[in-house]
């Protein structure tokens, strides 16, 4: 069995040949490299950024987003967060303590305008802390967890003709609606700070699905408020469309959660298995 590594996302494949497409990032087989069981680390003083590296299996890590790369040299641009090659460290190198580019404008503003710099500085601190403490993965558990529960209450209300279960479904949906602004804002903050605002299919899909959950949940709540007899009243017009829209809302939340896990959780699991 040979070990192959996707140079885009770090996925490890075992087999005689690399897969046709990476199951994680969908890169084609040309992006896979063959890993050897043993490789010689690249010396720290070999001048890797000047092109003097010789080991094609040296391990590098993006200091901005944690993306792993294998090769004699780091890539010119990180495929995940868009950082330059100077942000890549050899796996045995000391941590780079140079501030990230996104932190520099705030520092410049603090020197230019002391009055507004305090507010800006506090805001930057809060936003950076949100990313550091994983505010988005925490907040996104609300729609991903509560929306399926709301739908289960909805089906149970229809099955047992229960106004109590119907209210439970409605209130859970309201919780999802109220949580979505925090989910969307923290997600945008993570995208900017952890991934440098680099737009890919994964981020685009997450944004579209997140926006859809916000809009559809608002439509469902308003529809429910203005037509409270929609579900339990026999022959109520629009009930089928309402339930179908509920399913679309749930599907959008599931897709957004899947891609979020693919982006954050799966690479960390692969890294732990590797270590």
Short mmCIF file of C-alpha atoms in Angstrom, two decimals:
data_model
loop_
_atom_site.label_atom_id
_atom_site.label_comp_id
_atom_site.label_asym_id
_atom_site.label_seq_id
_atom_site.Cartn_x
_atom_site.Cartn_y
_atom_site.Cartn_z
CA UNK A 1 0.00 0.00 0.00
CA UNK A 2 1.33 3.41 -0.97
CA UNK A 3 0.55 6.63 0.87
CA UNK A 4 -0.60 9.59 -1.19
CA UNK A 5 -1.21 13.13 0.02
CA UNK A 6 -3.42 15.82 -1.51
CA UNK A 7 -1.33 18.99 -1.73
CA UNK A 8 -4.45 21.17 -1.59
CA UNK A 9 -6.08 20.05 1.67
CA UNK A 10 -3.68 17.50 3.17
CA UNK A 11 -5.98 14.46 2.78
CA UNK A 12 -4.08 11.14 3.05
CA UNK A 13 -5.02 8.28 0.70
CA UNK A 14 -3.78 4.68 0.93
CA UNK A 15 -3.66 2.64 -2.24
CA UNK A 16 -1.61 1.62 -5.24
CA UNK A 17 -2.71 4.76 -7.11
CA UNK A 18 -4.04 8.16 -6.02
CA UNK A 19 -7.82 8.64 -6.24
CA UNK A 20 -9.36 10.30 -9.30
CA UNK A 21 -10.57 13.13 -7.07
CA UNK A 22 -9.83 14.13 -3.50
CA UNK A 23 -12.91 13.21 -1.41
CA UNK A 24 -12.45 16.33 0.72
CA UNK A 25 -11.56 19.24 -1.60
CA UNK A 26 -12.38 17.62 -5.00
CA UNK A 27 -8.89 18.28 -6.40
CA UNK A 28 -7.95 15.92 -9.26
CA UNK A 29 -5.33 13.18 -8.94
CA UNK A 30 -2.59 15.41 -10.33
CA UNK A 31 -2.60 17.27 -6.99
CA UNK A 32 -1.57 14.12 -5.09
CA UNK A 33 2.04 13.35 -4.24
CA UNK A 34 3.54 10.05 -3.15
CA UNK A 35 4.77 10.07 0.44
CA UNK A 36 7.73 7.98 1.55
CA UNK A 37 7.78 6.20 4.87
CA UNK A 38 10.85 8.15 5.89
CA UNK A 39 11.98 11.56 4.81
CA UNK A 40 14.78 13.90 5.84
CA UNK A 41 13.60 17.17 7.40
CA UNK A 42 14.72 20.32 5.65
CA UNK A 43 17.35 22.17 7.71
CA UNK A 44 16.05 25.36 9.24
CA UNK A 45 18.94 27.42 7.94
CA UNK A 46 18.80 26.18 4.35
CA UNK A 47 17.22 29.33 3.01
CA UNK A 48 13.92 27.70 1.98
CA UNK A 49 12.38 30.91 0.69
CA UNK A 50 15.37 31.50 -1.59
CA UNK A 51 14.88 28.17 -3.39
CA UNK A 52 17.69 26.13 -1.81
CA UNK A 53 15.45 23.39 -0.37
CA UNK A 54 16.20 19.87 -1.59
CA UNK A 55 13.84 17.52 0.26
CA UNK A 56 10.59 17.13 -1.75
CA UNK A 57 8.83 15.66 1.29
CA UNK A 58 9.51 18.42 3.81
CA UNK A 59 6.47 19.37 5.91
CA UNK A 60 5.28 22.97 6.09
CA UNK A 61 2.41 24.60 7.95
CA UNK A 62 0.64 27.88 7.24
CA UNK A 63 0.92 30.07 10.31
CA UNK A 64 -2.33 31.88 9.46
CA UNK A 65 -4.77 28.98 9.03
CA UNK A 66 -2.85 25.78 9.79
CA UNK A 67 -2.93 24.41 6.23
CA UNK A 68 -0.31 21.60 5.85
CA UNK A 69 1.92 21.46 2.77
CA UNK A 70 4.49 18.90 1.65
CA UNK A 71 7.31 19.83 -0.68
CA UNK A 72 10.84 21.16 -0.97
CA UNK A 73 9.48 24.71 -0.74
CA UNK A 74 6.31 26.24 0.68
CA UNK A 75 3.69 27.31 -1.89
CA UNK A 76 3.73 30.89 -3.11
CA UNK A 77 0.17 31.33 -1.82
CA UNK A 78 -1.76 29.27 0.74
CA UNK A 79 -4.67 27.61 -1.13
CA UNK A 80 -6.94 28.01 1.91
CA UNK A 81 -6.34 31.46 3.38
CA UNK A 82 -4.33 33.13 0.61
CA UNK A 83 -1.31 33.99 2.80
CA UNK A 84 2.09 34.35 1.13
CA UNK A 85 4.94 31.85 1.42
CA UNK A 86 6.51 33.86 4.24
CA UNK A 87 3.67 32.68 6.52
CA UNK A 88 4.70 29.02 6.08
CA UNK A 89 6.89 27.43 8.70
CA UNK A 90 8.88 24.25 8.57
CA UNK A 91 7.33 21.83 11.06
CA UNK A 92 10.40 22.11 13.32
CA UNK A 93 10.70 25.89 13.01
CA UNK A 94 9.99 28.27 15.84
CA UNK A 95 6.57 29.94 15.76
CA UNK A 96 6.39 33.09 13.69
CA UNK A 97 5.34 35.91 15.99
CA UNK A 98 5.03 38.50 13.22
CA UNK A 99 1.52 40.07 13.36
CA UNK A 100 -0.83 38.91 10.62
CA UNK A 101 -1.53 41.36 7.79
CA UNK A 102 -5.11 41.86 8.95
CA UNK A 103 -3.85 43.28 12.26
CA UNK A 104 -1.66 45.97 10.69
CA UNK A 105 -4.37 48.41 9.50
CA UNK A 106 -5.78 48.60 13.03
CA UNK A 107 -2.35 49.45 14.40
CA UNK A 108 -1.91 52.17 11.78
CA UNK A 109 -5.27 53.70 12.68
CA UNK A 110 -4.34 53.78 16.37
CA UNK A 111 -1.35 55.98 15.52
CA UNK A 112 -3.27 58.20 13.11
CA UNK A 113 -6.39 58.98 15.18
CA UNK A 114 -6.12 58.39 18.95
CA UNK A 115 -9.79 59.32 19.52
CA UNK A 116 -11.26 56.67 17.26
CA UNK A 117 -8.44 54.20 17.69
CA UNK A 118 -9.60 53.10 21.14
CA UNK A 119 -13.01 52.05 19.84
CA UNK A 120 -11.44 50.45 16.79
CA UNK A 121 -8.85 48.71 18.93
CA UNK A 122 -11.47 47.31 21.27
CA UNK A 123 -13.55 46.13 18.34
CA UNK A 124 -10.52 44.42 16.80
CA UNK A 125 -9.80 42.75 20.13
CA UNK A 126 -13.37 41.48 20.43
CA UNK A 127 -13.46 40.17 16.85
CA UNK A 128 -10.08 38.49 17.22
CA UNK A 129 -11.21 36.91 20.49
CA UNK A 130 -14.36 35.62 18.80
CA UNK A 131 -12.25 33.82 16.21
CA UNK A 132 -9.81 32.54 18.84
CA UNK A 133 -12.60 31.14 21.03
CA UNK A 134 -14.39 29.56 18.03
CA UNK A 135 -17.54 31.66 18.38
CA UNK A 136 -18.86 30.56 14.99
CA UNK A 137 -18.62 26.78 15.52
CA UNK A 138 -20.33 27.30 18.89
CA UNK A 139 -23.10 29.55 17.56
CA UNK A 140 -23.81 27.39 14.51
CA UNK A 141 -24.82 24.51 16.77
CA UNK A 142 -28.08 26.36 17.49
CA UNK A 143 -29.60 26.21 13.98
CA UNK A 144 -27.94 22.87 13.25
CA UNK A 145 -29.37 21.36 16.43
CA UNK A 146 -32.60 23.24 17.11
CA UNK A 147 -33.98 23.34 13.56
CA UNK A 148 -34.19 19.52 13.27
CA UNK A 149 -35.88 19.44 16.68
CA UNK A 150 -38.38 22.05 15.50
CA UNK A 151 -39.17 19.96 12.43
CA UNK A 152 -39.68 16.85 14.56
CA UNK A 153 -42.15 18.79 16.72
CA UNK A 154 -43.87 19.94 13.54
CA UNK A 155 -44.35 16.38 12.27
CA UNK A 156 -45.47 15.23 15.71
CA UNK A 157 -48.05 18.04 15.86
CA UNK A 158 -49.46 16.94 12.50
CA UNK A 159 -49.43 13.27 13.50
CA UNK A 160 -51.17 13.73 16.85
CA UNK A 161 -53.07 16.93 15.99
CA UNK A 162 -51.48 18.55 19.03
CA UNK A 163 -51.52 22.37 19.50
CA UNK A 164 -48.90 21.98 22.25
CA UNK A 165 -46.42 20.28 19.92
CA UNK A 166 -47.21 22.88 17.28
CA UNK A 167 -46.25 25.66 19.70
CA UNK A 168 -43.04 23.81 20.55
CA UNK A 169 -42.16 23.67 16.85
CA UNK A 170 -42.90 27.38 16.44
CA UNK A 171 -40.88 28.51 19.47
CA UNK A 172 -37.89 26.41 18.43
CA UNK A 173 -38.02 27.99 14.99
CA UNK A 174 -38.06 31.45 16.60
CA UNK A 175 -34.89 30.51 18.50
CA UNK A 176 -33.24 29.58 15.19
CA UNK A 177 -34.32 32.88 13.63
CA UNK A 178 -32.94 34.93 16.54
CA UNK A 179 -29.64 33.02 16.53
CA UNK A 180 -28.92 33.35 12.80
CA UNK A 181 -27.57 36.96 12.83
CA UNK A 182 -24.91 35.89 15.34
CA UNK A 183 -24.17 32.78 13.29
CA UNK A 184 -23.75 34.76 10.07
CA UNK A 185 -21.68 37.52 11.63
CA UNK A 186 -19.33 35.14 13.46
CA UNK A 187 -19.00 33.09 10.28
CA UNK A 188 -17.99 36.14 8.28
CA UNK A 189 -15.53 37.11 11.01
CA UNK A 190 -13.97 33.64 10.91
CA UNK A 191 -13.77 33.75 7.11
CA UNK A 192 -11.91 37.04 7.20
CA UNK A 193 -9.59 36.32 10.12
CA UNK A 194 -8.86 32.63 9.88
CA UNK A 195 -9.00 32.22 6.10
CA UNK A 196 -8.09 35.69 4.85
CA UNK A 197 -11.39 36.20 3.01
CA UNK A 198 -10.29 33.64 0.42
CA UNK A 199 -13.40 32.70 -1.62
CA UNK A 200 -13.77 29.03 -2.56
CA UNK A 201 -16.69 26.75 -3.40
CA UNK A 202 -16.89 25.65 0.23
CA UNK A 203 -17.17 29.20 1.59
CA UNK A 204 -19.59 30.24 -1.15
CA UNK A 205 -21.86 27.27 -0.39
CA UNK A 206 -21.79 28.01 3.34
CA UNK A 207 -22.68 31.66 2.77
CA UNK A 208 -25.57 30.88 0.43
CA UNK A 209 -26.99 28.22 2.74
CA UNK A 210 -26.59 30.41 5.84
CA UNK A 211 -28.38 33.31 4.16
CA UNK A 212 -31.13 30.94 3.00
CA UNK A 213 -31.70 29.67 6.55
CA UNK A 214 -32.06 33.27 7.77
CA UNK A 215 -34.53 34.28 5.05
CA UNK A 216 -36.60 31.09 5.01
CA UNK A 217 -36.87 30.99 8.81
CA UNK A 218 -38.13 34.58 8.79
CA UNK A 219 -40.73 33.74 6.13
CA UNK A 220 -41.91 30.67 8.06
CA UNK A 221 -42.22 32.55 11.38
CA UNK A 222 -44.17 35.42 9.80
CA UNK A 223 -46.38 33.00 7.88
CA UNK A 224 -47.11 31.13 11.11
CA UNK A 225 -47.88 34.33 13.01
CA UNK A 226 -50.35 35.62 10.41
CA UNK A 227 -51.95 32.22 9.87
CA UNK A 228 -51.84 30.32 13.19
CA UNK A 229 -54.37 27.70 11.99
CA UNK A 230 -52.21 26.74 9.02
CA UNK A 231 -51.09 23.33 10.26
CA UNK A 232 -53.90 21.86 12.35
CA UNK A 233 -56.92 23.24 10.54
CA UNK A 234 -58.31 20.65 8.13
CA UNK A 235 -57.98 21.70 4.50
CA UNK A 236 -55.95 24.84 5.29
CA UNK A 237 -54.53 26.25 2.03
CA UNK A 238 -50.77 26.38 1.68
CA UNK A 239 -49.96 23.74 4.30
CA UNK A 240 -48.08 21.55 1.83
CA UNK A 241 -46.01 24.50 0.61
CA UNK A 242 -45.27 25.50 4.21
CA UNK A 243 -43.97 22.03 5.08
CA UNK A 244 -41.91 21.88 1.86
CA UNK A 245 -40.34 25.24 2.69
CA UNK A 246 -39.58 23.93 6.17
CA UNK A 247 -37.73 21.00 4.57
CA UNK A 248 -35.70 23.35 2.38
CA UNK A 249 -34.77 25.36 5.47
CA UNK A 250 -33.61 22.20 7.22
CA UNK A 251 -31.66 21.04 4.17
CA UNK A 252 -29.80 24.36 3.93
CA UNK A 253 -28.79 24.12 7.58
CA UNK A 254 -27.55 20.55 7.08
CA UNK A 255 -25.49 21.45 4.00
CA UNK A 256 -23.93 24.48 5.71
CA UNK A 257 -23.08 22.36 8.75
CA UNK A 258 -21.56 19.63 6.61
CA UNK A 259 -19.24 22.01 4.77
CA UNK A 260 -18.33 23.71 8.04
CA UNK A 261 -17.31 20.38 9.51
CA UNK A 262 -15.43 19.51 6.34
CA UNK A 263 -13.49 22.76 6.57
CA UNK A 264 -12.71 22.81 10.31
CA UNK A 265 -13.21 19.40 11.91
CA UNK A 266 -12.10 16.92 9.26
CA UNK A 267 -8.61 18.40 8.71
CA UNK A 268 -7.96 18.44 12.47
CA UNK A 269 -9.04 14.79 12.76
CA UNK A 270 -6.71 13.83 9.90
CA UNK A 271 -3.86 15.72 11.54
CA UNK A 272 -4.39 13.90 14.86
CA UNK A 273 -4.43 10.52 13.08
CA UNK A 274 -1.22 11.47 11.28
CA UNK A 275 0.49 12.41 14.54
#
